[in-house]
Amino acid sequence: MASSVFHAPCGAPSIKQLECQKYVGLRPSVTLRFNCVKTKTVTTRRLVVTASKSHDGTTKKLGISDAECEAAVVAGNIPEAPPVPPKPAAPAGTPVVPSLPLSRRPRRNRKSPAMRASFQETNLSPANFVYPLFIHEGEEDTPIGAMPGCYRLGWRHGLVQEVAKARDVGVNSVVLFPKVPDALKSPTGDEAYNDNGLVPRTIWLLKDRYPDLVIYTDVALDPYSSDGHDGIVREDGVIMNDETVHQLCKQAVSQARAGADVVSPSDMMDGRVGAIRAALDAEGFQHVSIMSYTAKYASSFYGPFREALDSNPRFGDKKTYQMNPANYREALVEAQADESEGADILLVKPGLPYLDVIRLLRDKYPLPIAAYQVSGEYSMIKAGGALKMIDEQRVMMESLMCLRRAGADIILTYFALQAARCLCGEKR
């Protein structure tokens, strides 16, 4: 144990019954005692400080003034600092080598959690998340088999409760996807612009409960089409572009009329952003934003989503309108068109397999960039976690951070609630 001795004039106030574990710079089982020593010239008090090796972090001031502390130091009575800890020993057999002549050692900035946090270049917040929610006409919340933890929510009750949970942890943006009854589906998807349909009713309800909630909507015909495609299908199987855009404009206006903040055309028809912008403006909805699915690839990662909405194509695939996963430069063509037509946000879908495309759009365009971490990405992480093959929470957070690092300002993710709780320190 180390001892420090302080000398001060007897005029200094005495300290009685000190609780030694509560003093600044001393260890918990510190013992303090004052001894008055009579000399020929002056009576002094001697403070003996004995510090133990244990320390619980609780401290308390000594009770002497700053001037007295300074006077003691000037007089040469400098308190001893804790000893420098010994250098940790290397394991037996470690070779003894000269230090490398490096002027730059990047590991210096990674040596402690505090330093790593100081120099972190990318940050993740619940405000970056948009929470995709599946809704249906029923009263019960129906689990989605391919997406553990996700449900088709009853629009009157389950949805409202889920939105409340998300808002509690800072997620205040949602995007709605409807499971439409088969009896309301048609080849032209007319139910998509029914002002009393499932989506408009849901928007009215949410805006009544939470006026500041940011509501994104999906603009596409596939949930409403008896063919399961994003557009009107001609009898020879061709997806009709301009006729579909006409329907999408009516759908977007209907959603805006109900109170949507952002309409999101996900259909990948040519020219639909400009047409929707013109239709919204003509109806007085200049304040409604457009988030365009700019680079939506014909991906195999969408399977669980189509189960959730029962929207698999009745025949064929979507490769004549969604992008080829092999293409990179084509994303610039789509982005240039969407920007010029009035898009407010450019979205890349899927997310993780297309980080290079997210970065491409981030570097080329000043508009906000969105990324969609799609159902297949979500389900793979969930499955890996359930099988104990990965740490679900760590992989979830890393995947979201990667999307942010690539350049996404917002992320549509089914992990929104779970990740926000993690960021807020909850373990539910």
Short mmCIF file of N, CA and C in Angstrom, two decimals, residues 29 183 320 342:
data_model
loop_
_atom_site.label_atom_id
_atom_site.label_comp_id
_atom_site.label_asym_id
_atom_site.label_seq_id
_atom_site.Cartn_x
_atom_site.Cartn_y
_atom_site.Cartn_z
N SER A 29 -11.20 1.95 0.48
CA SER A 29 -10.90 1.65 1.87
C SER A 29 -9.78 2.53 2.40
N ALA A 183 -61.71 -11.14 -53.91
CA ALA A 183 -62.94 -10.72 -54.60
C ALA A 183 -62.86 -9.30 -55.13
N THR A 320 -39.58 -7.90 -67.33
CA THR A 320 -39.71 -6.90 -68.41
C THR A 320 -39.86 -5.48 -67.85
N GLY A 342 -39.17 14.76 -61.20
CA GLY A 342 -39.67 15.35 -59.97
C GLY A 342 -39.65 14.47 -58.74
#
